[in-house]
XYZ file of C-alpha atoms in Angstrom:
278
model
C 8.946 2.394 27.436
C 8.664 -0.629 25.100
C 5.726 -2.778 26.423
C 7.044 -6.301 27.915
C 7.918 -9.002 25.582
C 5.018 -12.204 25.509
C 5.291 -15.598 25.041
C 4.559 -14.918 21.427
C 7.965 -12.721 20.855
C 10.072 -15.917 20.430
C 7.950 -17.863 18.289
C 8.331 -15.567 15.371
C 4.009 -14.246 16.315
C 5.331 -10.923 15.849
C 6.373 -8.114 12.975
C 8.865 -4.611 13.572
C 7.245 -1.214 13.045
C 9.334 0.614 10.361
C 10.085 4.303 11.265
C 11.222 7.101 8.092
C 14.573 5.728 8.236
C 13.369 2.350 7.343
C 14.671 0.819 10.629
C 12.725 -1.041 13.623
C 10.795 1.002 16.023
C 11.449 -1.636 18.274
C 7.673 -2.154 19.182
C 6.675 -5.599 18.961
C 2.927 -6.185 18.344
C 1.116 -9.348 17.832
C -1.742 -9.773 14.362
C -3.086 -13.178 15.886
C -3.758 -15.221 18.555
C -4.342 -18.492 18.662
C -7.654 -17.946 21.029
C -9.362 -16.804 18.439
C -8.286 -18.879 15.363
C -10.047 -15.973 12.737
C -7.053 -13.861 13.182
C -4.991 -16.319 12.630
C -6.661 -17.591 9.305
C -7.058 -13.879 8.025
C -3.699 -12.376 8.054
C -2.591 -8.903 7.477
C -0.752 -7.342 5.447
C 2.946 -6.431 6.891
C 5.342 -4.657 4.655
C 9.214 -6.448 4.805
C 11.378 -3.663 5.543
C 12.807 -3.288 2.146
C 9.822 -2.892 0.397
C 9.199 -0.052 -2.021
C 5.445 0.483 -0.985
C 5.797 3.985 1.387
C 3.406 4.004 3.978
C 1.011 1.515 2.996
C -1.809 2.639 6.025
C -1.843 6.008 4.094
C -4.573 6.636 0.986
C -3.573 7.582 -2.255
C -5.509 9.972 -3.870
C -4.045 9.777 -7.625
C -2.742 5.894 -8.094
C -3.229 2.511 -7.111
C 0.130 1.216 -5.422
C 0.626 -2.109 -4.190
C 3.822 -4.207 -2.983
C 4.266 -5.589 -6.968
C 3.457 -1.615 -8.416
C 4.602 0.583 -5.854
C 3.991 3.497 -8.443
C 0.736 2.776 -9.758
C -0.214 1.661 -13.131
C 2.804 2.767 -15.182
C 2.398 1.061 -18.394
C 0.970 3.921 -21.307
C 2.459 6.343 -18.077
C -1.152 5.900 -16.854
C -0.585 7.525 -13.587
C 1.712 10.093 -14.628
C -1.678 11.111 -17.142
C -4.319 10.873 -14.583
C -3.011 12.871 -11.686
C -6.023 14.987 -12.156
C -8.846 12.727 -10.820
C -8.966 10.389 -7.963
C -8.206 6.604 -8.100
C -12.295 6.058 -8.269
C -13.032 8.523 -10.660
C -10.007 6.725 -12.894
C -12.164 3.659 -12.438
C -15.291 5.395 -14.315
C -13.334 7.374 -16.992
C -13.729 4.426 -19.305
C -17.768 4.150 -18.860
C -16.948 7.897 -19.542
C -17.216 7.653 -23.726
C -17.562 11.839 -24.321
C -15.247 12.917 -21.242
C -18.312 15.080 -20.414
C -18.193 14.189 -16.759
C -21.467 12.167 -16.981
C -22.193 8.169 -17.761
C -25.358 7.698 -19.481
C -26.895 4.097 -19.414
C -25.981 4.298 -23.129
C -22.232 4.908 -22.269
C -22.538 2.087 -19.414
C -23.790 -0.783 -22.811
C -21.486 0.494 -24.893
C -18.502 -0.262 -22.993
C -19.883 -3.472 -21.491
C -20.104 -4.254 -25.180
C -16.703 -3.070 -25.984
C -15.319 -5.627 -23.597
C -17.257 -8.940 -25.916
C -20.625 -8.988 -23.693
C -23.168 -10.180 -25.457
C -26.751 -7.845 -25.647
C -28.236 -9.338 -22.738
C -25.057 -9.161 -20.071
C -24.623 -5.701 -21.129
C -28.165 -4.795 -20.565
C -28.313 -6.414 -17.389
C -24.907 -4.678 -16.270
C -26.383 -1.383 -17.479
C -29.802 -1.967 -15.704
C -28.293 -2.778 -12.288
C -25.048 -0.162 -12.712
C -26.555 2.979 -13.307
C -29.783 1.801 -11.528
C -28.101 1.525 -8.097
C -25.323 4.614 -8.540
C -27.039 6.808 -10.384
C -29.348 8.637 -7.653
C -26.280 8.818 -4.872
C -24.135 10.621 -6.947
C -27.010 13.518 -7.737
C -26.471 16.959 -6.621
C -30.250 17.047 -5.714
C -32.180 15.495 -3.705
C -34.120 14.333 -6.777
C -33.552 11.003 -8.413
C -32.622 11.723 -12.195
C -35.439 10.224 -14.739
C -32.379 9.425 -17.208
C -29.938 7.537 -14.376
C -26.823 9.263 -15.586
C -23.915 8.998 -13.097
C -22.255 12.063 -12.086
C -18.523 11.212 -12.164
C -17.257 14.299 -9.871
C -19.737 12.684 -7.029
C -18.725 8.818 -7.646
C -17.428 8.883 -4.052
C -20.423 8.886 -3.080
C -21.321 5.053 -4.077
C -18.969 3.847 -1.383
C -20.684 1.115 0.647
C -19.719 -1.333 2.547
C -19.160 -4.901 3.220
C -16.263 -4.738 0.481
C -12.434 -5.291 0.378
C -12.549 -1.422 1.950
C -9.860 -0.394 -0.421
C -11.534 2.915 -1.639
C -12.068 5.489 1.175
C -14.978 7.714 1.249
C -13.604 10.413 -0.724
C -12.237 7.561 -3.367
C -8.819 7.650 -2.650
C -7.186 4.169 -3.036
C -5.585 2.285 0.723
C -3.104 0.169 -0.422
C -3.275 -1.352 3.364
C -6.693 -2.784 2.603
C -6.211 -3.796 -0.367
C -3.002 -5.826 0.340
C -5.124 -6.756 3.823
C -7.861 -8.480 1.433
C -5.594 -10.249 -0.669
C -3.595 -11.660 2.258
C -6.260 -12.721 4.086
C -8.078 -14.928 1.602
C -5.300 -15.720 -1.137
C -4.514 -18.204 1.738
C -1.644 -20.281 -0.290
C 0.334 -17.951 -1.988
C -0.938 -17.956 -5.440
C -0.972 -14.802 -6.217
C -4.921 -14.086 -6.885
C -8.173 -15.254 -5.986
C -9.993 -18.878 -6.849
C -13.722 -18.752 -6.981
C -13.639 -20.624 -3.279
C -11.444 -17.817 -2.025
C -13.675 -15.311 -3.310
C -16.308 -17.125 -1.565
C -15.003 -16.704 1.776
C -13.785 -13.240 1.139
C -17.597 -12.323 0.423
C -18.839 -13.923 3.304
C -15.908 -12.190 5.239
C -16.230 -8.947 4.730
C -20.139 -8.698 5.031
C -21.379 -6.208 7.825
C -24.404 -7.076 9.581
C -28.063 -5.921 8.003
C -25.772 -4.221 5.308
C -28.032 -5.782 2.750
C -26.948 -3.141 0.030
C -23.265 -4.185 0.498
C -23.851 -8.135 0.158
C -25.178 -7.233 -2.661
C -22.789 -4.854 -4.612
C -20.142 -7.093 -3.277
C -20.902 -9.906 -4.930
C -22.180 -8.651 -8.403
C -18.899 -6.410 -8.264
C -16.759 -9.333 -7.895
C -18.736 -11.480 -10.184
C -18.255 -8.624 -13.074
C -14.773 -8.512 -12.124
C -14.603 -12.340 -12.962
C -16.476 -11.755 -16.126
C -14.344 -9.758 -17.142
C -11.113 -10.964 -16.293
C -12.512 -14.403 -17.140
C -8.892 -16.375 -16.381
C -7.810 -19.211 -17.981
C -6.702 -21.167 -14.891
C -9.647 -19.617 -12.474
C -7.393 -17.522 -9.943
C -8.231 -13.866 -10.507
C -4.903 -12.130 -10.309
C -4.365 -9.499 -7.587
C -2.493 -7.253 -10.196
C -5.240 -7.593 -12.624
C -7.871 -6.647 -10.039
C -5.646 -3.688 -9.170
C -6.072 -2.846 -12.656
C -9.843 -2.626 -11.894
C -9.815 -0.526 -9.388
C -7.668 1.898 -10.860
C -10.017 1.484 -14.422
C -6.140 1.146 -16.589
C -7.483 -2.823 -17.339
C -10.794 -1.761 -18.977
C -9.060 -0.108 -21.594
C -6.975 -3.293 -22.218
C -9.720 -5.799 -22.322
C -11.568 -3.478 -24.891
C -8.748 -3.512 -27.398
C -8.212 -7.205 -27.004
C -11.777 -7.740 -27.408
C -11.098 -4.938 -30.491
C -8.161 -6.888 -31.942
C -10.254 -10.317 -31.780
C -13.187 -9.825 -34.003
C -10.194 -7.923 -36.277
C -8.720 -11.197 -36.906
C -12.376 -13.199 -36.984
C -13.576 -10.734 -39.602
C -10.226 -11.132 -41.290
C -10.719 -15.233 -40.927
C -14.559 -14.961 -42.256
C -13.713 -12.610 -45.177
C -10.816 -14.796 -46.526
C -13.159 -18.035 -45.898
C -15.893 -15.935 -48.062
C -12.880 -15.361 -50.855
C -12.316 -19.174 -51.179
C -16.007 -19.603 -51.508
C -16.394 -17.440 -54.050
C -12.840 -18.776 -56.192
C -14.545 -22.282 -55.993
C -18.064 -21.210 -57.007
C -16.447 -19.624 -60.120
């Protein structure tokens, strides 16, 4: 029997389940209430019936959907070619440099390099990267002296006090994921502002979960780094891109194809130089 209607039924306060057939349950539920004004600020995520995102409370082991890429990363048929590892080990494949299954703190400076950090910001990110993930993913109960990073076990660096997209076995929820971005990409924009990311850090901290504060925040702040937009608002398909490690690759070659055309700039300032001192 479908529960009685409230007072918040004609006011538009609630959203349709969608069965298989894409049609209304008929079960009306409620995602705020007024009395307590955080569930109102923080929406959820609730998929229109049309959308193309399947079952977004279900994790995807393979690809990174969201309501904008249903399928995943599909530019370079990325998830097509990684249907072989989880969403979080896709994330580490680029850190990955041999494809031996293990990230040395070598590999970790190299590719913070790759992406135009200078010597100290990829030293740092090294330092604190495979300092912190390097003993959780060991098969032993002995730290390793070199702090590699066993890819097969990167499931294991789940913590908390994050946007909760990756389970604990590193599949990818598109539920929390479009959750996080609802909830604190407030007006619509389409990303994140450095306020918004703000309040989504204080947000999603879990008491005494020091750790998590922690990873949260220098996550998000790499992620920014990285990124680095022009007009401040992190984009949520961008950040997607993190998560599923397809936007690593393309910061490296734009990074690549800038000092191309600086060298190319230098060398043909170097040719004048020389024409004129002859």
């Amino acid at each position: 029997m479908a529960p009685a209607p409230t007072k918040y039924d004609s006011e538009g306060e609630h959203a349709m389940c969608r069965g298989n057939d894409g049609y209304a349950k008929g079960e009306p539920y409620i995602t705020g209430i007024s009395e307590y004004p955080v569930t109102i600020e923080r929406k959820v995520f609730v998929p229109s019936r049309d959308s193309l995102l399947c079952d977004p409370g279900t994790a995807r082991a393979t690809y990174a959907p969201t309501t904008e890429k249903p399928y995943g990363t599909t530019e370079d048929d990325w998830a097509r070619k990684h249907q072989h590892q989880t969403v979080v080990v896709q994330h580490t494949e680029y850190f990955d440099r041999d494809n031996d299954g293990v990230i040395w703190p070598q590999d970790t400076y190299q590719g913070c390099r790759d992406f135009g950090w200078n010597v100290f910001l990829s030293l740092l990110a090294t330092v604190l990267i495979n300092g912190a993930l390097s003993y959780p993913t060991m098969p032993t109960v002995l730290p390793d002296p070199f702090f590699r990073i066993f890819v097969s076990r990167m499931h294991k660096n789940k913590h908390g006090s994050d946007s909760m997209t990756y389970d604990n076995e590193g599949r990818f929820r598109p539920q929390q994921y479009e959750d996080f971005f609802a909830k604190y990409d407030r007006d619509g924009k389409g990303g994140l502002s450095k306020m918004d990311l703000w309040d989504a850090w204080k947000g999603q901290r879990l008491v005494f979960d020091l750790f998590g504060w922690s990873a949260s925040f220098l996550e998000w702040l790499a992620t920014y780094l990285l990124i680095w937009p022009e007009d401040g608002i992190l984009r949520k398909e961008d950040v997607r891109g993190v998560f599923d490690g397809s936007i690593f690759y393309k910061k490296a070659e734009e990074t690549k194809r800038k000092r191309s055309a600086a060298n190319g700039v230098q060398q043909g300032v170097n040719g004048l130089e020389k024409k004129k001192s002859t």
